[in-house]
DNA sequence: ATGTGACTTATAGTCCGTG
DNA sequence: ACACGGACTATAAGTCACA
């Protein structure tokens, strides 16, 4: 089964928020570190933004991790009804 | 030092091509598996496309790996003049 | 089988605000 | 500190014909 776009983006949002709060950062602070707009971070965490690879690298950078680390476990976070 | 957009996209292109050829797939076959146009795959491998997260997931899917696995080592592939 | 240029439509990403 | 919206510009998505 192909994961839906919505599922993918929500999984990303959860991962970003998880990492951000683990570091005790505000969305604003992460935005500053990642060179991305505050409202954009908000959109990513809410699962309504679909960042480009370069934006993902910026995000990971702001979180002090690699993009591979940021996305680790993403597919596993997607609910699989029956498999 | 912040990696440039060009460096990031070329690193991705190398990774995709690496994985694809390792599987003995043509761009066309990968395109079919990933539900992406053949010429889009070509653009990604040449580093002139900046795929969204959802496109990256499609690509990884077509390669039979996770998006984290696909992007593993990306930052390390970027030349670091002096560090 | 692939590289490439061109093209239209969708959306990434920014900036201004509000509660 | 964050969710959310409107409006905007830059760029990604997706496809095509041709070398």
mmCIF file of C-alpha atoms (C1' of nucleotides) in Angstrom, chain B residues 5 37 39-40 49-52 55, chain D residues 11-19:
data_model
loop_
_atom_site.group_PDB
_atom_site.id
_atom_site.type_symbol
_atom_site.label_atom_id
_atom_site.label_comp_id
_atom_site.label_asym_id
_atom_site.label_seq_id
_atom_site.Cartn_x
_atom_site.Cartn_y
_atom_site.Cartn_z
ATOM 1 C CA UNK B 5 21.571 23.941 -2.952
ATOM 2 C CA UNK B 37 8.115 10.278 -15.147
ATOM 3 C CA UNK B 39 12.558 12.446 -17.412
ATOM 4 C CA UNK B 40 11.902 13.473 -13.843
ATOM 5 C CA UNK B 49 15.484 18.871 -9.529
ATOM 6 C CA UNK B 50 14.783 19.607 -5.900
ATOM 7 C CA UNK B 51 12.213 16.960 -4.945
ATOM 8 C CA UNK B 52 9.656 17.404 -2.208
ATOM 9 C CA UNK B 55 8.599 12.745 -4.218
ATOM 10 C "C1'" DT D 11 10.180 27.268 -7.749
ATOM 11 C "C1'" DA D 12 8.569 22.229 -7.806
ATOM 12 C "C1'" DA D 13 5.485 18.962 -10.284
ATOM 13 C "C1'" DG D 14 4.516 16.812 -14.180
ATOM 14 C "C1'" DT D 15 4.710 16.123 -19.079
ATOM 15 C "C1'" DC D 16 6.354 16.586 -24.045
ATOM 16 C "C1'" DA D 17 9.129 16.385 -28.341
ATOM 17 C "C1'" DC D 18 13.569 15.715 -29.938
ATOM 18 C "C1'" DA D 19 18.648 14.661 -30.247
#
